[in-house]
Amino acid sequence: MIKKIYIYRAFERFWHWMQAFLIFLLAATGFEVHGSIKFFGYQNAVTYHQIAAYAFIVLIAFAIFWHLTSGQWKQYIPTRGNLRAQINYYLFGIFKHAPHPTKKTVLSKLNPLQKLVYLGLKILVIPVMVISGLLYMYYRYPQQNRIESLNIESLAPIAYIHTAGAFLLIAFIAAHVYLITTGSKVTSNLKAMITGYEDLDDGEKNEEKDIKDAILLKK
Amino acid sequence: MRKIFFLITLIAVIVMSILAIILPKHSDNESLKELKEKLAAKDSIPADHTKFEVLQKKFNAPSDVTETCLSCHTERGKEVMRSSHWNWERQEYIKGKGIVSIGKKNAINNFCIGVEGNEQSCAKCHIGFGMTDSMFSYTDQKNIDCMVCHDNTETYVKGNERSGYPDAELDLQKIATGIGKPKRSNCGVCHFFGGGGNNVKHGDLEKSMFEPTKEVDVHMASEGPDMQCIDCHVTKEHQMLGRVYSLSSMNKNRSECEQCHTENPHKEDILNEHTLKVACQTCHIPIYAKVNSTKMEWDWSTAGQLRDGIPFEEEDSLGNHSYLSIKGSFKWERNLKPDYIWFNGTADHYLLGDRIEDTSGVLLLNKLNGSYIDKSSKIIPVKIHKAKQPFDPVTGMLLQPKLFGKKTGEGAFWKDFDWARASEVGMKEVGLPFSGRVSFIRTEMFWPVNHMVSKKEESLKCTDCHTSSNSRLAGVPGFYMPARDRSSIIDYSGMAIILLTIFGVMVHLSVRIYSSLKRKIK
């Protein structure tokens, strides 16, 4: 039975869209600093990039707090089950209009592929970008009368890592923006992330599963 | 309710952190205003020398004026005798050479090469009288020329080839009673004409700066702050701050912008951070030789050509000498972008008698030391003067030829046009061996560009350096600079990953549309 279900909470949606905005801003300003595009003006690009970076860090701090206190972090625990089915769905099933192999529920919003990719972003790409970004910003040129250990002899490796991460994030966004059109309807995922509500199959079987999940989460 | 509260808190924190970052810590306009006020405050008026009895007489010789000055200013002569303007040399430490006495006496440049043997002519810019040869007495206070620096009547002129004596028909009494603190005109008569003509040597010091416009120099502009040389080159007991690295080796007594402007003069932190590694001049002197051309190349090897046995000269389109029989061929340029190098304030020098290790390459006469990794180094703007000048291929030494002479037959190149003979006489005078053979070697000199500071609106913009095409700092090595530098592997593979992703999306989308259309038709 299809029901309108409140799946994304206010903070979650705010976090998602804020993150999206900041990543777009960071990408645009970042690639201007990198010399690839011209848009804001170089000095503005640097300033906006820094502001966006700080805002992003604040957002991350809140997001971590929210994930921990709400237990939502468990959404990202990777599962092997259904992973192959999910890949097969995107490669073949989707063209035959086959059903989604993973049922989306409040307690399990992410399919196995999403779990894996988002977890990778959260524990690998984003931390690497934040750390290399902070080093980039607070990097100390070899200088006199300052703390020797804060001197970094070359910005190059930091910049290379930060740039590489930026390319990966853009590639992710390209894929992500496309994949949101693969919901039950083309706009259903987008609508859900805006309003918080999505029409989901709320079958009895799922209720059972939900209870099981709830027990799992409590543990 | 809780949700709203939560959101408000979140937004507040984000807004606060943004404000904390972007709000200015201090205002630069405030400090600039203070500086202008300080500068506008007039010095006390000097004593009226026209009323002094000792000066109410006719002076027969310029040294009489000096004696009269010293009769009241009793200790000033000793101070002058300790100055580089008087001694033309000082003790400097050069890494690898130790403590050496260095100055115009033993340093070689790639303009008129050197002073030794040419004193009569060069003495026009010595603050003394009677420098006829290297036996000049540096201990006789009577020989000090007070007037060349302190004349405020703008009538005092040293004569050409008069060994430092002024023109004969000057009104010395008028000058002696019209003295004061040195002005731009006093310093400029020598420092604007170094190398034998206007703006030959420095490029950033030339006659337009007697009364410069704001476009030429914001500080010295007559219609602006009207600053004099000694406002920055602060002088105490006749010792002046500031040094020129054609002759200096040590990082001390430098005259710096920070004296007034501090190390953090900008409103934006990001600009202040730059001052760690970038000298003020680098951004604030985007162009030098703004009015008249400066000499960029000097080829001595073509000197000595004569037409019908007579020396001749040729000019370029701007009226600068492009060829002189006595000096060779030149290249001049104006409105120049400086070159940029790392510099830590120390220099190495080629000194008379040094053996050149590699005579096939370019010899740097005053190598300016510095590198990115060197903590005291900054990027500075320089003029690089290139030359071909005579050296002895057997001894491997640069030659100090005798150039100036009053008569033919004394060996002076400017009269006899004979390199071997001029070198023989010149090298003998400095007590160095000469094999009899003269070759020419390529040399370079670095002239830090410190003057002709532009209006702040005209200072370099970020993308003058932070760009991959024609960066001002394209040739400055040793560090990663955003936008100038990149890893092409990362950039290309990054682009490839993005393009592949987009390509994959397009293919997937096409198949999706195709299959759904097919389904609909069925």
XYZ file of C-alpha atoms in Angstrom:
741
model
C 0.000 0.000 0.000
C 1.469 3.373 -1.108
C 1.415 5.985 1.608
C 2.754 9.461 2.011
C 5.506 9.039 4.546
C 7.595 11.680 6.311
C 11.044 10.364 5.496
C 13.472 13.324 5.639
C 13.335 15.464 8.772
C 13.769 19.227 8.756
C 17.353 19.207 9.857
C 18.236 16.493 7.404
C 16.815 18.467 4.525
C 18.432 21.664 5.702
C 21.737 19.857 6.060
C 21.439 18.308 2.612
C 20.623 21.509 0.761
C 23.075 23.600 2.715
C 25.726 21.041 1.933
C 24.773 21.069 -1.721
C 24.922 24.862 -1.852
C 28.253 24.981 -0.077
C 29.807 22.309 -2.256
C 28.720 24.153 -5.392
C 30.111 27.395 -3.987
C 33.328 25.692 -2.917
C 33.729 24.070 -6.313
C 33.138 27.286 -8.239
C 35.416 29.401 -6.052
C 37.940 26.620 -5.661
C 38.396 26.149 -9.354
C 38.755 29.894 -9.743
C 41.572 29.808 -7.188
C 42.988 26.900 -9.158
C 42.975 29.076 -12.271
C 40.485 26.978 -14.260
C 37.639 29.483 -14.429
C 37.046 33.200 -13.968
C 33.839 34.311 -12.330
C 33.948 35.972 -8.905
C 37.321 37.664 -9.266
C 40.330 36.025 -7.721
C 40.367 37.716 -4.346
C 36.602 37.317 -3.928
C 36.937 33.680 -4.880
C 39.524 33.187 -2.142
C 37.374 35.017 0.415
C 34.163 33.182 -0.492
C 35.986 29.877 -0.544
C 37.216 30.454 2.978
C 33.812 31.591 4.258
C 32.129 28.619 2.626
C 34.767 26.340 4.108
C 34.136 27.590 7.643
C 30.395 27.359 7.141
C 30.840 23.821 5.863
C 32.850 22.864 8.921
C 30.151 24.269 11.210
C 27.551 22.366 9.238
C 29.582 19.170 9.513
C 29.860 19.622 13.278
C 26.069 19.904 13.559
C 25.547 17.019 11.175
C 27.822 14.767 13.200
C 25.972 15.730 16.367
C 22.643 15.039 14.686
C 23.739 11.702 13.270
C 25.039 10.537 16.635
C 22.119 11.713 18.756
C 19.407 10.568 16.359
C 21.045 7.238 15.644
C 20.874 8.047 11.935
C 24.549 7.188 11.549
C 23.472 3.564 11.422
C 21.913 4.251 8.030
C 25.401 4.227 6.600
C 26.568 0.874 7.904
C 27.415 -0.926 4.683
C 25.682 -4.178 3.791
C 26.741 -6.838 1.349
C 23.234 -8.113 0.834
C 21.407 -6.672 -2.148
C 24.544 -4.816 -3.300
C 24.816 -6.944 -6.422
C 21.076 -6.718 -6.966
C 21.278 -2.942 -6.701
C 24.092 -2.761 -9.249
C 22.186 -5.099 -11.554
C 19.140 -2.889 -11.176
C 21.000 0.222 -12.307
C 22.685 -1.637 -15.154
C 19.745 -3.693 -16.458
C 16.579 -3.743 -14.365
C 15.890 -0.049 -14.615
C 15.522 -0.289 -18.390
C 12.967 -3.091 -18.077
C 11.058 -1.097 -15.493
C 11.840 -3.738 -12.905
C 10.995 -2.900 -9.268
C 13.656 -1.355 -7.024
C 15.473 -4.203 -5.314
C 15.731 -2.247 -2.048
C 12.642 -1.019 -0.272
C 13.013 2.516 1.002
C 11.730 2.927 4.548
C 12.132 5.495 7.302
C 14.542 3.216 9.083
C 16.457 2.196 5.978
C 16.508 5.072 3.535
C 19.581 4.120 1.612
C 20.172 1.311 -0.787
C 23.391 -0.699 -0.365
C 25.149 1.227 -3.123
C 24.202 4.552 -1.562
C 25.369 3.340 1.830
C 28.746 2.491 0.395
C 29.207 5.687 -1.595
C 27.924 8.031 1.120
C 30.028 6.304 3.754
C 33.057 6.748 1.504
C 32.261 10.432 1.178
C 31.745 10.851 4.898
C 34.753 9.029 6.184
C 37.184 9.519 3.312
C 36.582 12.297 0.814
C 35.075 14.951 3.100
C 37.624 14.485 5.925
C 40.490 14.560 3.438
C 39.075 17.726 1.897
C 38.558 19.365 5.295
C 42.014 18.488 6.567
C 43.849 19.376 3.380
C 41.745 22.524 3.139
C 42.627 23.601 6.661
C 46.288 22.897 5.994
C 46.024 24.920 2.789
C 44.523 27.824 4.721
C 46.691 27.696 7.802
C 49.762 26.547 5.994
C 52.789 28.463 7.265
C 55.312 29.614 4.758
C 58.870 29.056 5.914
C 59.294 32.176 7.971
C 61.325 33.807 10.664
C 60.606 34.014 14.371
C 57.720 31.621 14.261
C 57.127 28.111 15.459
C 59.344 25.910 13.340
C 57.081 22.856 13.488
C 54.239 24.801 11.890
C 56.296 25.457 8.793
C 55.416 23.301 5.846
C 58.045 23.220 3.194
C 55.767 22.759 0.272
C 52.149 23.510 -0.413
C 52.245 21.286 -3.501
C 51.165 17.907 -2.001
C 48.395 19.573 0.016
C 47.146 21.383 -3.061
C 47.330 18.233 -5.201
C 45.272 16.208 -2.724
C 42.730 19.010 -2.334
C 42.386 19.374 -6.093
C 42.039 15.642 -6.662
C 39.284 15.514 -4.023
C 37.493 18.366 -5.747
C 37.431 16.460 -9.028
C 36.032 13.386 -7.274
C 33.303 15.438 -5.585
C 32.237 16.968 -8.874
C 32.102 13.562 -10.488
C 29.993 12.395 -7.536
C 27.607 15.318 -7.937
C 27.215 14.617 -11.650
C 26.235 11.019 -10.914
C 24.145 11.973 -7.870
C 22.100 14.583 -9.718
C 21.311 12.014 -12.370
C 20.511 9.189 -10.001
C 17.884 11.188 -8.110
C 15.783 10.871 -11.258
C 15.718 7.109 -10.876
C 13.112 7.041 -8.090
C 9.622 5.624 -8.492
C 8.924 8.738 -10.516
C 11.501 11.058 -12.073
C 10.860 13.783 -9.500
C 9.903 11.707 -6.481
C 13.370 11.728 -4.859
C 13.786 15.435 -5.427
C 10.344 16.162 -4.035
C 11.062 14.049 -1.000
C 14.263 15.946 -0.219
C 12.388 19.235 -0.537
C 9.144 18.481 1.309
C 10.334 15.588 3.455
C 7.425 13.414 2.278
C 7.631 10.569 -0.182
C 5.067 8.104 -1.446
C 6.373 4.780 -0.268
C 5.050 1.262 -0.269
C 3.926 0.683 3.295
C 3.079 -3.018 2.995
C 2.520 -5.264 5.983
C 5.636 -7.229 5.258
C 7.561 -4.042 5.561
C 5.980 -3.340 8.886
C 7.439 -6.538 10.129
C 10.805 -5.548 8.706
C 10.487 -2.135 10.296
C 9.987 -3.706 13.688
C 13.016 -5.891 13.114
C 15.025 -2.831 12.095
C 13.795 -0.923 15.100
C 14.985 -3.705 17.360
C 18.308 -3.707 15.539
C 18.681 0.027 15.917
C 17.924 -0.094 19.622
C 20.645 -2.622 20.086
C 8.723 24.547 18.160
C 11.848 22.615 18.982
C 12.646 22.357 15.310
C 12.386 26.093 14.809
C 14.561 26.724 17.828
C 17.090 24.245 16.474
C 17.145 25.901 13.073
C 17.538 29.380 14.515
C 20.479 28.261 16.627
C 22.103 26.665 13.641
C 21.674 29.678 11.407
C 22.904 31.981 14.169
C 26.085 29.992 14.607
C 26.756 29.959 10.888
C 26.092 33.681 10.523
C 28.305 34.458 13.527
C 31.184 32.388 12.251
C 30.925 34.071 8.854
C 30.924 37.517 10.444
C 33.911 36.635 12.604
C 35.849 35.785 9.477
C 34.923 38.665 7.246
C 34.797 41.603 9.659
C 37.992 43.660 9.361
C 40.381 43.529 12.291
C 41.714 47.012 11.768
C 41.443 49.709 9.180
C 44.368 50.585 6.964
C 42.954 53.976 6.039
C 43.269 55.061 9.653
C 46.993 54.341 9.810
C 47.584 55.900 6.399
C 45.857 59.060 7.614
C 48.081 59.145 10.670
C 51.151 58.802 8.471
C 50.048 61.676 6.283
C 49.476 63.893 9.310
C 52.898 63.016 10.696
C 54.507 63.860 7.391
C 52.650 67.142 7.041
C 53.988 68.402 10.377
C 56.792 70.775 9.431
C 60.266 70.461 10.839
C 61.597 73.321 12.900
C 62.973 76.111 10.703
C 66.771 75.909 10.454
C 68.934 78.745 11.692
C 69.064 81.641 9.237
C 72.590 81.281 7.872
C 72.423 84.577 6.001
C 72.811 86.356 9.367
C 75.979 84.522 10.432
C 79.068 86.706 10.510
C 81.535 84.021 9.431
C 79.617 83.646 6.196
C 79.734 87.347 5.301
C 82.756 87.116 3.067
C 83.831 86.191 -0.419
C 84.977 82.567 -0.644
C 87.901 82.040 -2.991
C 87.944 78.252 -2.954
C 85.194 75.751 -2.200
C 87.336 74.236 0.563
C 87.181 77.617 2.329
C 83.439 77.083 2.607
C 84.045 73.661 4.160
C 86.455 75.102 6.707
C 83.896 77.754 7.652
C 81.159 75.129 8.059
C 83.412 73.049 10.277
C 84.281 76.064 12.439
C 80.787 75.819 13.932
C 79.771 72.242 13.062
C 82.938 70.943 14.642
C 82.185 67.210 14.765
C 80.346 66.809 11.497
C 83.494 66.363 9.459
C 84.407 63.243 11.389
C 80.929 61.837 10.813
C 81.142 62.447 7.095
C 84.503 60.729 6.998
C 82.905 57.601 8.421
C 80.247 57.536 5.702
C 80.141 55.480 2.546
C 79.466 58.609 0.550
C 82.948 59.712 1.533
C 84.894 56.465 1.662
C 83.311 54.752 -1.325
C 83.956 51.498 0.506
C 83.049 49.689 3.688
C 83.633 46.453 5.502
C 81.180 43.783 4.429
C 80.891 40.088 5.116
C 80.532 37.985 1.997
C 79.855 34.291 2.449
C 82.848 32.389 1.135
C 85.039 35.465 1.027
C 84.874 36.520 4.674
C 85.075 40.137 5.753
C 86.194 42.225 2.833
C 86.454 45.868 2.106
C 84.088 46.501 -0.747
C 83.197 49.630 -2.611
C 83.571 51.505 -5.830
C 87.334 50.966 -5.517
C 87.252 47.227 -6.018
C 83.791 46.267 -7.238
C 83.245 45.924 -10.939
C 80.012 46.793 -12.665
C 78.874 46.215 -16.198
C 78.317 49.878 -17.037
C 81.499 51.957 -17.014
C 83.189 48.979 -15.351
C 85.006 50.677 -12.465
C 86.351 53.795 -10.898
C 90.060 53.005 -10.639
C 92.071 54.985 -13.138
C 89.089 57.149 -14.007
C 88.888 59.198 -10.810
C 89.026 62.618 -12.408
C 85.774 61.950 -14.208
C 84.033 59.822 -11.592
C 84.860 62.334 -8.838
C 82.020 64.494 -10.102
C 79.912 62.310 -7.880
C 82.202 62.100 -4.870
C 81.422 64.360 -1.921
C 84.962 65.697 -1.950
C 87.337 67.984 -3.771
C 90.518 67.067 -5.610
C 90.162 63.357 -6.343
C 92.638 63.300 -9.191
C 93.867 59.744 -8.762
C 93.755 56.857 -6.329
C 96.095 58.763 -4.003
C 93.239 61.030 -2.910
C 93.478 61.997 0.788
C 90.461 60.640 2.608
C 91.679 62.144 5.888
C 91.686 65.847 5.137
C 88.407 67.391 6.307
C 88.988 70.385 4.033
C 88.331 68.108 1.091
C 84.739 67.440 2.170
C 82.158 68.972 -0.153
C 79.378 70.087 2.209
C 77.583 72.069 -0.459
C 76.826 69.316 -2.934
C 74.387 67.779 -0.451
C 73.289 70.835 1.547
C 72.889 73.510 -1.100
C 69.264 74.593 -1.125
C 69.687 77.341 -3.706
C 69.840 74.776 -6.499
C 72.760 76.640 -8.050
C 75.691 74.487 -6.942
C 77.105 72.351 -9.746
C 80.200 70.194 -9.797
C 82.295 70.617 -12.912
C 82.869 67.982 -15.555
C 86.251 66.301 -15.216
C 87.268 68.705 -12.472
C 88.124 66.027 -9.902
C 85.125 66.945 -7.800
C 85.579 70.711 -7.766
C 82.563 72.833 -8.603
C 82.228 75.078 -11.608
C 84.532 78.068 -11.218
C 82.020 80.894 -11.562
C 79.625 79.926 -8.741
C 78.533 82.418 -6.083
C 79.863 80.409 -3.154
C 78.713 82.927 -0.551
C 75.132 82.738 -1.733
C 75.310 78.956 -1.623
C 76.988 78.851 1.801
C 74.238 81.005 3.306
C 71.477 79.120 1.494
C 72.101 75.698 2.923
C 69.638 73.274 4.477
C 68.624 69.650 4.605
C 69.326 67.685 1.419
C 66.481 67.687 -1.068
C 65.695 65.381 -3.961
C 67.705 67.697 -6.176
C 70.831 67.272 -4.057
C 70.702 63.468 -4.115
C 69.396 63.305 -7.655
C 72.274 65.052 -9.372
C 74.360 61.955 -8.744
C 71.913 59.134 -8.089
C 69.690 59.857 -11.087
C 72.651 59.915 -13.470
C 74.700 56.909 -12.364
C 76.381 55.081 -15.212
C 77.000 58.185 -17.258
C 73.560 59.503 -18.089
C 69.992 59.869 -16.940
C 68.444 56.635 -15.657
C 71.273 54.530 -17.091
C 71.770 52.394 -14.016
C 68.741 52.137 -11.755
C 65.713 52.459 -13.958
C 63.679 53.618 -10.953
C 65.773 56.731 -10.183
C 65.895 59.404 -12.831
C 65.403 63.079 -13.536
C 61.618 62.948 -13.717
C 61.829 62.400 -9.961
C 63.178 65.853 -9.269
C 59.522 66.887 -9.445
C 57.579 63.685 -10.026
C 53.856 63.326 -10.608
C 51.734 60.973 -8.518
C 51.751 58.543 -11.407
C 55.550 58.315 -11.231
C 55.893 58.068 -7.465
C 53.135 58.443 -4.888
C 55.508 59.395 -2.093
C 57.757 61.906 -3.820
C 55.027 63.491 -5.944
C 55.447 67.257 -5.739
C 51.656 67.620 -5.892
C 51.313 65.055 -3.134
C 53.290 64.140 -0.030
C 56.381 65.638 -1.714
C 58.640 63.366 0.279
C 62.368 63.878 0.069
C 64.922 61.090 -0.225
C 65.989 61.460 3.398
C 62.438 60.965 4.661
C 62.963 57.255 4.032
C 66.744 57.151 3.913
C 66.773 58.381 7.483
C 70.121 59.856 8.375
C 71.842 59.971 11.727
C 75.289 61.448 12.136
C 75.633 61.496 8.356
C 75.071 57.743 8.145
C 72.183 57.057 5.809
C 69.771 54.192 5.911
C 69.567 52.216 2.722
C 72.045 50.473 0.494
C 72.386 49.578 -3.123
C 73.216 45.962 -3.797
C 75.614 46.681 -6.584
C 78.002 47.375 -3.711
C 76.425 45.956 -0.556
C 76.549 42.422 0.713
C 74.923 42.395 4.122
C 71.350 42.508 5.299
C 71.619 45.568 7.523
C 70.946 49.314 7.474
C 68.299 48.795 4.847
C 65.680 51.422 4.254
C 62.339 49.688 4.185
C 58.687 50.493 3.592
C 57.898 48.902 6.964
C 59.615 51.816 8.726
C 56.375 53.714 8.254
C 53.837 51.224 6.967
C 54.443 48.317 9.422
C 54.462 44.682 8.368
C 50.675 44.430 8.228
C 49.499 47.493 6.366
C 46.546 45.967 4.511
C 42.935 45.732 5.540
C 42.714 42.190 4.216
C 44.516 39.465 6.124
C 45.145 37.559 2.936
C 47.256 40.450 1.652
C 49.089 40.849 4.945
C 49.995 37.168 4.787
C 51.692 37.829 1.476
C 54.163 40.191 3.144
C 55.873 37.170 4.684
C 57.244 36.160 1.327
C 56.566 39.076 -0.995
C 58.295 42.437 -0.641
C 56.046 45.518 -0.755
C 57.795 46.696 -3.911
C 56.794 43.562 -5.827
C 53.121 44.531 -5.961
C 53.413 48.275 -5.523
C 55.939 48.960 -8.289
C 54.242 47.280 -11.242
C 56.166 49.346 -13.790
C 59.485 51.157 -13.650
C 61.338 53.532 -15.965
C 57.933 55.184 -16.317
C 59.099 58.378 -17.991
C 62.535 57.961 -19.553
C 64.243 54.843 -20.801
C 66.790 52.910 -18.814
C 69.752 51.000 -20.182
C 69.089 47.263 -20.357
C 72.025 46.010 -22.440
C 75.526 47.270 -22.972
C 77.856 45.605 -25.461
C 81.411 46.819 -24.941
C 82.715 44.489 -27.636
C 81.522 46.759 -30.443
C 83.193 49.850 -28.994
C 86.047 51.489 -30.826
C 84.580 51.680 -34.339
C 85.471 54.949 -36.042
C 84.166 56.752 -39.116
C 86.948 58.415 -41.044
C 89.065 58.052 -37.938
C 86.523 59.936 -35.842
C 84.339 58.480 -33.067
C 80.605 58.711 -33.755
C 77.241 58.075 -32.112
C 73.875 56.673 -33.144
C 70.459 57.102 -31.542
C 67.371 54.941 -31.258
C 63.828 56.138 -32.004
C 63.459 57.641 -28.525
C 66.661 59.618 -28.794
C 68.733 57.328 -26.590
C 72.258 56.465 -27.633
C 72.225 53.106 -29.376
C 75.897 53.285 -30.253
C 78.843 55.275 -29.005
C 82.340 54.643 -30.305
C 83.730 55.105 -26.804
C 81.261 52.729 -25.113
C 79.766 50.295 -27.623
C 76.143 49.370 -28.359
C 73.171 49.779 -26.040
C 69.584 48.714 -25.682
C 67.194 50.973 -23.805
C 63.668 50.322 -22.625
C 60.954 52.096 -20.695
C 57.663 51.272 -18.979
C 59.194 48.000 -17.947
C 57.798 45.141 -15.966
C 60.496 44.202 -13.449
C 62.021 40.757 -13.197
C 61.417 38.967 -9.922
C 63.813 37.012 -7.740
C 64.150 35.640 -4.218
C 66.299 37.874 -2.045
C 67.349 37.644 1.601
C 69.324 40.871 1.803
C 72.748 39.361 1.240
C 74.755 39.422 -1.955
C 77.908 38.000 -3.426
C 80.137 40.214 -5.504
C 82.705 39.880 -8.180
C 85.663 41.868 -6.897
C 88.685 43.087 -8.819
C 91.136 40.211 -9.188
C 88.602 37.378 -8.708
C 89.122 34.530 -11.135
C 86.043 33.617 -13.189
C 85.330 29.897 -12.875
C 83.231 29.471 -15.981
C 84.003 31.940 -18.730
C 81.576 30.343 -21.192
C 78.423 31.204 -19.249
C 76.967 34.394 -17.856
C 78.894 35.926 -14.973
C 76.701 37.415 -12.244
C 78.531 40.445 -10.897
C 76.328 40.856 -7.855
C 74.524 37.622 -7.179
C 71.577 38.319 -4.882
C 71.098 35.412 -2.494
C 67.775 33.920 -1.534
C 65.353 31.085 -2.046
C 61.840 30.130 -1.101
C 63.000 27.852 1.677
C 65.261 30.537 3.139
C 63.201 32.017 5.940
C 64.388 35.581 5.487
C 63.897 35.668 1.725
C 61.230 37.626 -0.051
C 60.357 38.034 -3.699
C 61.608 41.405 -4.910
C 61.436 43.232 -8.227
C 64.741 43.805 -10.015
C 66.139 45.303 -13.136
C 68.612 42.933 -14.764
C 71.294 44.740 -16.720
C 73.069 42.581 -19.288
C 76.411 43.341 -20.812
C 79.383 42.046 -22.737
C 82.506 43.404 -21.124
C 86.256 42.881 -21.456
C 88.099 40.129 -19.594
C 91.485 38.486 -19.812
C 91.051 34.928 -21.148
C 94.457 33.907 -19.779
C 94.185 35.111 -16.188
C 90.401 34.677 -16.125
C 89.900 38.106 -14.606
C 87.534 40.867 -15.586
C 89.528 43.782 -16.906
C 89.602 47.256 -15.442
C 90.609 49.253 -18.495
C 91.616 52.869 -18.262
C 88.757 54.632 -19.986
C 89.023 58.277 -19.167
C 92.047 60.351 -20.174
C 92.684 63.953 -21.011
C 95.105 63.342 -23.869
C 95.670 60.723 -26.517
C 98.658 58.468 -26.058
C 98.106 57.872 -22.299
C 96.344 54.602 -23.061
C 92.827 55.806 -22.196
C 90.348 53.843 -24.323
C 88.129 56.868 -24.834
C 91.018 58.627 -26.568
C 93.065 55.843 -28.167
C 90.430 53.115 -28.772
C 92.952 50.342 -28.051
C 91.641 47.650 -25.674
C 95.001 46.017 -25.052
C 96.733 49.283 -24.225
C 93.810 50.562 -22.065
C 93.730 47.267 -20.182
C 97.469 47.258 -19.668
C 97.431 50.747 -18.143
C 94.275 50.074 -16.163
C 95.364 46.743 -14.722
C 98.753 48.132 -13.850
C 97.101 50.904 -11.886
C 95.135 48.413 -9.770
C 98.194 46.159 -9.424
C 96.833 43.124 -11.237
C 98.382 40.977 -13.964
C 97.359 41.317 -17.601
C 98.292 38.794 -20.302
C 97.882 41.186 -23.203
C 94.814 39.420 -24.574
C 91.312 40.900 -24.377
C 88.113 38.877 -24.783
C 84.521 39.675 -23.950
C 82.290 37.891 -21.472
C 78.564 38.104 -20.865
C 77.736 39.536 -17.451
C 74.584 40.424 -15.548
C 73.854 42.796 -12.697
C 70.813 42.954 -10.459
C 69.366 46.328 -9.517
C 66.563 46.025 -6.968
C 63.654 48.265 -7.956
C 62.580 50.247 -4.894
C 61.312 53.566 -6.196
C 58.522 54.716 -8.510
C 55.867 53.334 -6.182
C 52.505 53.460 -7.943
C 49.123 54.483 -6.603
C 47.495 51.651 -4.724
C 44.849 51.271 -7.405
C 47.605 50.434 -9.852
C 49.373 47.854 -7.719
C 49.444 44.307 -8.997
C 46.203 42.350 -8.944
C 45.966 38.758 -7.748
C 45.797 37.374 -11.251
C 48.936 39.191 -12.369
C 50.770 36.415 -10.544
C 48.083 33.822 -9.799
C 47.634 32.674 -13.373
C 49.057 29.958 -15.544
C 49.576 32.256 -18.514
C 52.170 35.026 -18.313
C 52.344 35.082 -14.544
C 54.612 37.852 -13.295
C 56.181 35.221 -11.076
C 56.391 32.545 -13.772
C 60.131 32.248 -13.346
C 60.347 32.409 -9.550
C 61.233 28.908 -8.422
C 60.893 26.655 -5.423
C 57.268 26.794 -4.403
C 53.688 25.975 -5.319
C 51.555 28.952 -6.151
C 47.786 28.559 -6.616
C 46.656 29.100 -10.221
C 50.233 29.333 -11.504
C 51.067 25.743 -10.658
C 49.209 22.494 -11.074
C 49.811 18.804 -11.431
C 48.853 18.034 -15.000
C 48.374 14.361 -14.081
C 45.785 15.255 -11.448
C 44.103 17.873 -13.596
C 43.840 15.665 -16.660
C 42.741 12.536 -14.813
C 40.297 14.606 -12.777
C 38.762 16.000 -15.939
C 38.701 12.516 -17.417
C 36.800 11.137 -14.407
C 34.225 13.917 -14.621
C 33.799 13.528 -18.366
C 33.509 9.752 -18.076
C 30.860 10.165 -15.385
C 28.892 12.591 -17.530
C 29.306 10.300 -20.513
C 28.068 7.336 -18.467
C 25.065 9.363 -17.312
C 24.244 10.329 -20.900
C 24.428 6.752 -22.125
C 22.325 5.508 -19.210
C 19.773 8.269 -19.779
C 19.552 7.525 -23.510
C 18.940 3.852 -22.910
C 16.326 4.694 -20.260
C 14.466 7.036 -22.580
C 14.700 4.597 -25.442
C 13.415 1.643 -23.435
C 10.562 3.602 -21.889
C 9.507 4.882 -25.301
C 9.573 1.352 -26.606
C 7.402 0.240 -23.695
C 4.909 3.008 -24.375
C 4.614 2.074 -28.049
C 3.895 -1.516 -27.077
